[in-house]
Short mmCIF file of C-alpha atoms and ligand atoms in Angstrom, two decimals:
data_model
loop_
_atom_site.label_atom_id
_atom_site.label_comp_id
_atom_site.label_asym_id
_atom_site.label_seq_id
_atom_site.Cartn_x
_atom_site.Cartn_y
_atom_site.Cartn_z
CA MET G 1 0.00 0.00 0.00
CA LEU G 2 1.27 3.46 -0.89
CA GLU G 3 1.96 5.84 1.95
CA ASN G 4 -0.88 8.26 1.45
CA HIS G 5 -3.43 5.51 1.05
CA LYS G 6 -6.25 5.46 3.56
CA LYS G 7 -8.33 2.82 5.24
CA VAL G 8 -11.97 3.67 4.75
CA LEU G 9 -15.06 2.10 6.28
CA ILE G 10 -18.28 2.28 4.28
CA VAL G 11 -21.50 1.47 6.07
CA GLY G 12 -24.13 0.26 3.62
CA ALA G 13 -23.75 -1.69 0.38
CA GLY G 14 -26.41 0.07 -1.67
CA PHE G 15 -25.58 2.15 -4.74
CA SER G 16 -24.10 5.02 -2.69
CA GLY G 17 -21.75 2.85 -0.66
CA ALA G 18 -20.76 0.59 -3.55
CA VAL G 19 -20.00 3.39 -6.02
CA ILE G 20 -17.91 5.32 -3.48
CA ALA G 21 -16.12 2.12 -2.46
CA ARG G 22 -15.23 1.38 -6.06
CA SER G 23 -13.83 4.84 -6.80
CA LEU G 24 -11.72 4.84 -3.63
CA ALA G 25 -10.53 1.28 -4.28
CA GLU G 26 -9.53 2.10 -7.84
CA ALA G 27 -7.45 4.98 -6.49
CA GLY G 28 -5.60 2.50 -4.28
CA HIS G 29 -7.32 3.02 -0.93
CA LYS G 30 -8.35 0.05 1.21
CA VAL G 31 -12.09 -0.09 1.66
CA SER G 32 -14.20 -2.16 4.04
CA VAL G 33 -17.90 -2.25 3.25
CA ILE G 34 -20.32 -3.58 5.82
CA ASP G 35 -24.07 -4.09 5.56
CA SER G 36 -26.50 -5.44 8.14
CA ARG G 37 -28.55 -7.25 5.49
CA ASP G 38 -27.65 -10.55 3.86
CA HIS G 39 -27.48 -8.99 0.40
CA VAL G 40 -26.01 -5.97 -1.36
CA ALA G 41 -27.91 -3.31 -3.39
CA GLY G 42 -30.03 -1.96 -0.52
CA ASN G 43 -33.62 -1.36 -1.52
CA CYS G 44 -32.76 -1.95 -5.20
CA HIS G 45 -32.10 -5.61 -4.39
CA THR G 46 -33.43 -8.16 -6.88
CA TYR G 47 -33.53 -11.94 -6.55
CA ARG G 48 -34.85 -14.89 -8.55
CA ASP G 49 -38.03 -16.28 -7.05
CA GLU G 50 -37.49 -20.00 -6.35
CA LYS G 51 -40.87 -21.18 -7.57
CA THR G 52 -41.07 -19.24 -10.86
CA ASP G 53 -37.44 -18.22 -11.53
CA ILE G 54 -38.71 -14.67 -12.12
CA MET G 55 -36.46 -11.74 -11.17
CA VAL G 56 -38.23 -10.00 -8.28
CA HIS G 57 -37.68 -6.40 -7.17
CA LYS G 58 -37.83 -7.28 -3.49
CA TYR G 59 -38.31 -3.73 -2.21
CA GLY G 60 -40.65 -2.54 -4.94
CA PRO G 61 -40.34 -1.62 -8.62
CA HIS G 62 -37.07 -0.01 -9.73
CA ILE G 63 -36.72 1.26 -13.28
CA PHE G 64 -33.45 2.89 -14.18
CA HIS G 65 -33.82 6.21 -16.00
CA THR G 66 -31.39 9.07 -16.51
CA ASP G 67 -30.28 11.93 -18.73
CA ASN G 68 -26.77 11.74 -17.36
CA GLU G 69 -24.26 10.24 -19.80
CA THR G 70 -21.66 9.54 -17.13
CA VAL G 71 -24.14 7.67 -14.96
CA TRP G 72 -25.50 5.67 -17.90
CA GLU G 73 -21.99 4.68 -18.98
CA TYR G 74 -21.16 3.80 -15.40
CA ILE G 75 -24.05 1.42 -14.88
CA ASN G 76 -23.46 -0.21 -18.26
CA ARG G 77 -19.90 -0.90 -17.22
CA PHE G 78 -21.10 -3.26 -14.50
CA GLY G 79 -23.97 -5.08 -16.16
CA GLU G 80 -26.03 -5.34 -19.31
CA MET G 81 -28.95 -2.89 -19.36
CA MET G 82 -31.92 -4.08 -21.39
CA PRO G 83 -34.16 -1.54 -23.12
CA TYR G 84 -37.29 -1.02 -21.06
CA VAL G 85 -39.98 1.67 -21.15
CA ASN G 86 -42.12 2.03 -18.05
CA ARG G 87 -45.81 2.37 -18.96
CA VAL G 88 -48.05 2.50 -15.94
CA LYS G 89 -51.80 1.86 -15.82
CA ALA G 90 -53.98 3.46 -13.18
CA ILE G 91 -57.39 2.30 -12.01
CA THR G 92 -59.81 4.91 -10.71
CA GLY G 93 -63.60 4.84 -10.49
CA ASN G 94 -63.64 1.29 -11.87
CA ARG G 95 -61.93 2.28 -15.12
CA VAL G 96 -58.39 1.81 -16.38
CA TYR G 97 -56.31 4.71 -17.69
CA SER G 98 -52.74 5.26 -18.71
CA LEU G 99 -50.36 7.22 -16.51
CA PRO G 100 -48.67 9.73 -16.51
CA ILE G 101 -51.66 11.86 -17.49
CA ASN G 102 -51.49 12.16 -21.28
CA LEU G 103 -53.88 12.89 -24.13
CA HIS G 104 -55.31 9.39 -23.98
CA THR G 105 -55.96 9.71 -20.25
CA ILE G 106 -57.63 13.10 -20.73
CA ASN G 107 -59.78 11.97 -23.65
CA GLN G 108 -60.87 8.78 -21.92
CA PHE G 109 -61.50 10.40 -18.58
CA PHE G 110 -63.67 13.20 -20.00
CA SER G 111 -65.09 11.07 -22.90
CA LYS G 112 -63.70 13.46 -25.47
CA THR G 113 -61.69 13.31 -28.70
CA LEU G 114 -59.57 16.42 -28.16
CA ASN G 115 -56.40 17.17 -30.11
CA PRO G 116 -53.31 18.38 -28.22
CA ASN G 117 -54.12 22.11 -28.45
CA ASP G 118 -57.74 21.70 -27.49
CA ALA G 119 -56.80 19.40 -24.62
CA LYS G 120 -54.36 21.98 -23.33
CA ALA G 121 -57.01 24.70 -23.43
CA PHE G 122 -59.55 22.35 -21.84
CA ILE G 123 -57.24 21.45 -18.94
CA GLU G 124 -56.13 25.04 -18.49
CA ALA G 125 -59.75 26.04 -18.11
CA GLN G 126 -60.08 23.54 -15.24
CA ALA G 127 -56.87 24.50 -13.54
CA ASP G 128 -57.06 26.75 -10.51
CA LYS G 129 -55.22 29.88 -11.63
CA SER G 130 -55.79 31.68 -8.35
CA ILE G 131 -52.79 29.73 -7.05
CA GLY G 132 -49.70 31.80 -7.82
CA GLU G 133 -46.55 29.84 -7.10
CA PRO G 134 -47.70 26.34 -6.05
CA LYS G 135 -45.89 25.15 -2.94
CA THR G 136 -47.76 22.06 -1.86
CA PHE G 137 -48.58 18.88 -3.73
CA GLU G 138 -52.26 19.82 -3.73
CA GLU G 139 -51.69 23.34 -5.05
CA GLN G 140 -49.41 22.01 -7.74
CA ALA G 141 -51.99 19.46 -8.88
CA LEU G 142 -54.91 21.91 -8.83
CA HIS G 143 -52.79 24.47 -10.65
CA PHE G 144 -51.70 22.11 -13.42
CA VAL G 145 -54.47 19.57 -13.97
CA GLY G 146 -57.51 20.89 -12.07
CA LYS G 147 -59.78 19.25 -9.56
CA PRO G 148 -61.37 16.29 -11.43
CA LEU G 149 -58.05 14.75 -12.51
CA TYR G 150 -56.43 15.59 -9.18
CA GLU G 151 -59.15 13.82 -7.22
CA ALA G 152 -59.28 10.83 -9.54
CA PHE G 153 -55.57 10.11 -9.88
CA PHE G 154 -53.56 11.88 -7.19
CA LYS G 155 -55.47 12.76 -4.05
CA TYR G 156 -56.24 9.35 -2.58
CA TYR G 157 -53.19 7.54 -3.96
CA THR G 158 -51.10 10.22 -2.28
CA ILE G 159 -52.97 9.99 1.02
CA LYS G 160 -52.42 6.20 0.97
CA GLN G 161 -48.78 6.55 -0.04
CA TRP G 162 -47.79 9.33 2.34
CA GLY G 163 -50.33 8.99 5.17
CA THR G 164 -51.14 12.69 5.10
CA GLU G 165 -53.17 15.19 3.11
CA PRO G 166 -51.49 16.36 -0.12
CA SER G 167 -51.75 19.93 1.24
CA ASN G 168 -49.02 18.94 3.76
CA LEU G 169 -46.64 17.60 1.10
CA PRO G 170 -44.17 19.51 -1.07
CA ALA G 171 -44.94 20.16 -4.76
CA SER G 172 -41.67 18.42 -5.65
CA ILE G 173 -43.29 14.99 -5.13
CA LEU G 174 -45.83 15.63 -7.88
CA ASN G 175 -43.19 17.19 -10.12
CA ARG G 176 -41.77 13.69 -10.54
CA LEU G 177 -44.66 12.96 -12.92
CA PRO G 178 -45.01 14.64 -16.33
CA VAL G 179 -48.37 15.77 -17.79
CA ARG G 180 -48.48 15.39 -21.56
CA PHE G 181 -50.78 16.63 -24.29
CA ASN G 182 -49.83 13.89 -26.73
CA TYR G 183 -50.19 10.10 -26.67
CA ASP G 184 -46.75 9.43 -25.22
CA ASP G 185 -47.36 7.22 -22.18
CA ASN G 186 -43.72 6.72 -21.19
CA TYR G 187 -43.63 7.25 -17.41
CA PHE G 188 -40.27 9.02 -17.66
CA ASN G 189 -38.90 11.84 -19.82
CA HIS G 190 -35.29 10.71 -19.63
CA LYS G 191 -33.02 9.90 -22.55
CA TYR G 192 -31.90 6.53 -21.15
CA GLN G 193 -34.15 3.95 -19.56
CA GLY G 194 -33.58 0.28 -18.85
CA ILE G 195 -33.58 -2.69 -16.51
CA PRO G 196 -30.45 -4.76 -15.79
CA LYS G 197 -30.61 -8.14 -17.48
CA ASN G 198 -29.24 -9.91 -14.41
CA GLY G 199 -30.84 -7.65 -11.82
CA TYR G 200 -29.57 -4.75 -9.72
CA THR G 201 -27.92 -6.99 -7.16
CA SER G 202 -25.58 -8.40 -9.79
CA ILE G 203 -24.61 -4.87 -10.84
CA VAL G 204 -23.81 -3.83 -7.28
CA GLU G 205 -21.88 -7.08 -6.71
CA ASN G 206 -19.81 -6.27 -9.78
CA ILE G 207 -19.17 -2.72 -8.59
CA LEU G 208 -17.95 -4.12 -5.27
CA ASN G 209 -15.81 -6.80 -6.89
CA HIS G 210 -12.36 -5.22 -6.51
CA GLN G 211 -9.20 -6.39 -4.77
CA ASN G 212 -9.15 -3.33 -2.51
CA ILE G 213 -12.73 -3.85 -1.31
CA ASP G 214 -13.55 -6.14 1.56
CA LEU G 215 -17.30 -6.77 1.83
CA LYS G 216 -18.97 -8.12 4.96
CA LEU G 217 -22.70 -8.81 4.94
CA GLU G 218 -24.89 -9.40 8.01
CA THR G 219 -22.52 -7.13 9.90
CA GLU G 220 -23.82 -4.41 12.20
CA TYR G 221 -21.91 -1.21 12.70
CA PHE G 222 -20.62 -0.53 16.23
CA GLU G 223 -18.92 2.66 17.28
CA GLU G 224 -15.57 1.16 18.28
CA ILE G 225 -14.91 -0.14 14.76
CA LYS G 226 -14.57 3.45 13.52
CA GLY G 227 -11.22 3.77 15.31
CA GLU G 228 -9.67 1.22 12.96
CA PHE G 229 -10.19 3.50 9.94
CA ASP G 230 -8.97 6.86 8.67
CA HIS G 231 -12.43 7.82 7.48
CA MET G 232 -15.98 6.52 7.37
CA VAL G 233 -18.79 6.90 4.84
CA TRP G 234 -22.25 6.44 6.35
CA SER G 235 -25.15 5.53 4.07
CA GLY G 236 -27.40 4.36 6.89
CA ALA G 237 -30.14 6.58 8.31
CA LEU G 238 -28.84 9.95 9.50
CA ASP G 239 -30.81 9.85 12.76
CA ALA G 240 -29.75 6.23 13.42
CA TYR G 241 -26.11 7.36 13.39
CA PHE G 242 -26.92 9.60 16.37
CA ASP G 243 -29.00 6.90 18.10
CA HIS G 244 -32.18 8.89 17.33
CA GLN G 245 -31.26 11.18 20.24
CA PHE G 246 -33.60 14.01 19.18
CA GLY G 247 -36.34 11.65 18.01
CA ARG G 248 -36.97 9.78 14.78
CA LEU G 249 -37.04 11.31 11.32
CA ALA G 250 -40.30 10.21 9.72
CA TYR G 251 -40.29 7.64 6.94
CA ARG G 252 -42.87 5.60 5.12
CA THR G 253 -42.30 1.90 4.92
CA LEU G 254 -43.86 -0.57 2.50
CA ASP G 255 -45.42 -3.99 2.99
CA PHE G 256 -45.54 -6.33 0.05
CA GLU G 257 -48.12 -9.08 -0.17
CA PRO G 258 -46.87 -11.57 -2.76
CA PHE G 259 -49.26 -13.77 -4.72
CA TYR G 260 -48.80 -16.23 -7.58
CA GLY G 261 -50.79 -16.69 -10.76
CA GLU G 262 -50.70 -18.49 -14.10
CA GLY G 263 -49.90 -16.79 -17.40
CA ASP G 264 -50.43 -13.05 -17.45
CA VAL G 265 -52.09 -11.81 -14.26
CA GLN G 266 -52.54 -8.10 -14.95
CA GLY G 267 -51.00 -7.52 -18.39
CA ASN G 268 -48.51 -4.88 -17.21
CA ALA G 269 -45.62 -4.48 -14.79
CA VAL G 270 -47.28 -1.79 -12.65
CA VAL G 271 -50.95 -1.02 -12.09
CA ASN G 272 -51.77 1.81 -9.67
CA TYR G 273 -54.93 1.85 -7.59
CA CYS G 274 -55.97 5.45 -7.09
CA ASP G 275 -59.28 4.92 -5.28
CA GLU G 276 -59.63 5.60 -1.58
CA GLN G 277 -61.42 2.33 -0.76
CA VAL G 278 -58.65 0.10 -2.19
CA PRO G 279 -56.12 -0.23 0.65
CA TYR G 280 -53.03 -0.87 -1.49
CA THR G 281 -51.33 1.64 -3.80
CA ARG G 282 -50.17 -0.59 -6.63
CA ILE G 283 -49.64 -4.13 -7.85
CA THR G 284 -46.38 -5.08 -9.51
CA GLU G 285 -46.18 -8.13 -11.78
CA HIS G 286 -42.46 -8.72 -11.82
CA LYS G 287 -42.03 -10.76 -14.97
CA HIS G 288 -43.13 -7.80 -17.09
CA PHE G 289 -39.93 -6.01 -16.05
CA ALA G 290 -38.07 -8.66 -18.08
CA PRO G 291 -40.01 -8.98 -21.37
CA TRP G 292 -36.95 -10.73 -22.86
CA GLU G 293 -37.60 -13.71 -20.55
CA GLU G 294 -40.36 -16.29 -20.79
CA HIS G 295 -42.29 -17.56 -17.78
CA SER G 296 -45.54 -19.50 -17.72
CA GLU G 297 -46.20 -18.64 -14.08
CA SER G 298 -46.25 -15.22 -12.47
CA ILE G 299 -45.46 -13.57 -9.16
CA CYS G 300 -47.06 -10.28 -8.15
CA TYR G 301 -46.62 -7.94 -5.20
CA LYS G 302 -49.48 -5.96 -3.71
CA GLU G 303 -47.92 -2.85 -2.21
CA TYR G 304 -49.13 -1.15 0.97
CA SER G 305 -47.62 1.96 2.49
CA ARG G 306 -47.61 2.87 6.20
CA ALA G 307 -45.69 4.82 8.84
CA CYS G 308 -42.26 3.33 9.44
CA GLY G 309 -41.88 1.90 12.96
CA LYS G 310 -38.68 1.16 14.87
CA GLU G 311 -38.22 -2.31 13.43
CA ASP G 312 -39.30 -1.50 9.86
CA THR G 313 -37.27 -0.81 6.73
CA PRO G 314 -37.31 2.91 5.92
CA TYR G 315 -38.25 3.72 2.31
CA TYR G 316 -39.48 7.26 1.70
CA PRO G 317 -38.37 10.26 3.80
CA ILE G 318 -41.53 12.29 4.49
CA ARG G 319 -40.04 15.74 5.05
CA LEU G 320 -42.97 17.62 6.53
CA MET G 321 -42.27 20.91 8.29
CA ASN G 322 -41.59 19.20 11.65
CA ASP G 323 -39.24 16.75 10.01
CA LYS G 324 -37.27 19.64 8.54
CA GLN G 325 -36.67 21.17 11.96
CA LEU G 326 -35.61 17.81 13.33
CA LEU G 327 -33.51 17.21 10.25
CA GLN G 328 -31.74 20.52 10.81
CA ARG G 329 -30.75 19.42 14.33
CA TYR G 330 -29.26 16.21 12.96
CA LEU G 331 -27.51 18.09 10.17
CA ASN G 332 -25.91 20.38 12.76
CA MET G 333 -24.74 17.33 14.72
CA ALA G 334 -23.37 15.76 11.56
CA GLU G 335 -21.44 18.89 10.60
CA GLN G 336 -19.74 18.76 13.99
CA SER G 337 -18.82 15.06 13.75
CA ASP G 338 -15.29 14.22 12.78
CA GLY G 339 -14.24 11.57 10.31
CA VAL G 340 -17.59 10.75 8.75
CA THR G 341 -19.29 11.64 5.47
CA PHE G 342 -23.06 11.10 5.10
CA VAL G 343 -24.40 9.93 1.74
CA GLY G 344 -27.44 8.62 -0.09
CA ARG G 345 -31.17 8.46 0.49
CA LEU G 346 -30.94 7.52 4.17
CA GLY G 347 -27.75 9.36 5.07
CA THR G 348 -29.05 12.67 3.69
CA TYR G 349 -32.78 11.99 4.21
CA ARG G 350 -33.88 12.72 0.64
CA TYR G 351 -36.15 11.05 -1.94
CA LEU G 352 -33.48 10.02 -4.47
CA ASP G 353 -33.72 8.14 -7.73
CA MET G 354 -31.01 5.62 -8.53
CA ASP G 355 -29.31 7.77 -11.16
CA VAL G 356 -29.04 10.76 -8.82
CA THR G 357 -27.69 8.47 -6.11
CA ILE G 358 -24.96 7.22 -8.44
CA LYS G 359 -24.13 10.72 -9.70
CA GLU G 360 -23.79 12.05 -6.16
CA ALA G 361 -21.76 9.04 -5.08
CA LEU G 362 -19.30 9.57 -7.95
CA GLU G 363 -18.97 13.24 -7.01
CA THR G 364 -18.57 12.46 -3.32
CA ALA G 365 -15.84 9.96 -4.11
CA GLN G 366 -13.96 12.56 -6.15
CA ALA G 367 -14.25 15.06 -3.30
CA LEU G 368 -13.02 12.47 -0.79
CA LEU G 369 -10.06 11.57 -3.01
CA TYR G 370 -9.15 15.23 -3.23
CA SER G 371 -9.31 15.64 0.57
CA PHE G 372 -7.21 12.51 1.10
CA LYS G 373 -4.62 13.79 -1.34
CA LYS G 374 -4.42 17.19 0.30
CA ASP G 375 -4.65 15.68 3.78
CA GLU G 376 -7.66 17.87 4.44
CA LYS G 377 -10.59 16.94 6.64
CA PRO G 378 -13.42 15.55 4.42
CA ALA G 379 -16.77 17.30 4.72
CA ALA G 380 -19.80 15.74 6.42
CA PHE G 381 -21.92 16.39 3.30
CA TYR G 382 -21.13 16.96 -0.34
CA GLN G 383 -24.76 17.59 -1.30
CA ALA G 384 -27.23 20.33 -0.43
CA VAL G 385 -29.46 18.47 1.97
CA ILE G 386 -32.19 20.95 2.96
N1 UDP K 1 -48.90 9.58 -7.51
C1 UDP K 1 -50.27 9.60 -7.44
N2 UDP K 1 -50.97 8.70 -8.18
C2 UDP K 1 -50.37 7.77 -8.96
C3 UDP K 1 -48.96 7.76 -9.02
C4 UDP K 1 -48.25 8.68 -8.28
O1 UDP K 1 -50.87 10.39 -6.73
O2 UDP K 1 -51.08 6.95 -9.59
C5 UDP K 1 -48.16 10.57 -6.68
C6 UDP K 1 -47.85 9.98 -5.30
O3 UDP K 1 -47.91 11.02 -4.33
C7 UDP K 1 -46.45 9.48 -5.47
C8 UDP K 1 -45.84 10.56 -6.38
O4 UDP K 1 -46.91 10.89 -7.26
O5 UDP K 1 -45.76 9.38 -4.25
C9 UDP K 1 -44.62 10.15 -7.15
O6 UDP K 1 -44.90 9.00 -7.92
P1 UDP K 1 -43.78 7.97 -8.38
O7 UDP K 1 -44.42 7.01 -9.31
O8 UDP K 1 -42.61 8.73 -8.85
O9 UDP K 1 -43.46 7.24 -6.99
P2 UDP K 1 -42.44 6.03 -6.65
O10 UDP K 1 -42.47 5.06 -7.79
O11 UDP K 1 -41.10 6.67 -6.39
O12 UDP K 1 -43.06 5.47 -5.41
#
């Protein structure tokens, strides 16, 4: 080992931890990655179901989409990405529509045959223009699509998903979804979209497969271990790092109810259930994420969202006003902590897509390498967190 090479501990073997580990390892540093689970890839983990041999997205549907060339090249370096376009169906009021809201959705919902310009004018007439700059999810929806579409597609799905009224949620959550006045029903606007042929877990295993990386699964972090390393990267929950001393940051967790079927159960990978009286948010039929494979049987997951308890897996950071104040206290603590950098969805308490996670991890790794080289103290965060 060269003299200026560091020993780095990375807690968490999801995309953040793995990508940072790889960059540091390639620069000659010695990296230990630990994860409390028995698999890598965090919530992107995929496995082959024993009964059907279908690749299952264990923690819910993950479709890779990005505009970022570097990120796309990076993921393709570690596994074959198959072309895949996510087309979601949504059931509301006992009828099936396509999502995101597009010309077909609008025409079907209102029983019309509008062209793009007329549809735009029609929706604009329904939109609540008294709302200036929309701040909340509800204002954003009423401002852009008006009340009937908001109530049919967004209001109750969002209450089920987030456990709170859309008026309490930030507009940024709705901004994830496009609204289109043509017949394009691609769920994403990004240039690149795909699903890994051999699953996300295989990609993360390949990222971690380097002589300078030592991976230990089913290994809990304990404070004393930190002393054995020059630096630590924490991709676990930010509040967990501080033993939840100010209280718990709020997350939603998901429960999946698997069921089997023959042939084609629902005809699509994802069907959303937007009605209030249906307790689940969506059903995922996993084999449709791999249309290049053939399976006579099928495995589906019914997805339910609820508040994340102490023993549950955290999925979505909620980020209501109270959470932001609490978050600020933890951020202050983190800034004052020596020898640790916080990364990723849990470490920075943000709703991150996979491509953003990889982009930030690559940037964080570069920043860490620079600090190591200059013998400067690495920062606690390399992203704007609030
Ligand atoms: N959403 C909704 N109805 C739908 C789909 C999405 O109201 O049929 C809202 C909901 O609040 C959700 C957000 O839009 O949390 C973002 O949706 P996305 O599909 O990006 O959620 P993810 O797949 O990340 O859970």
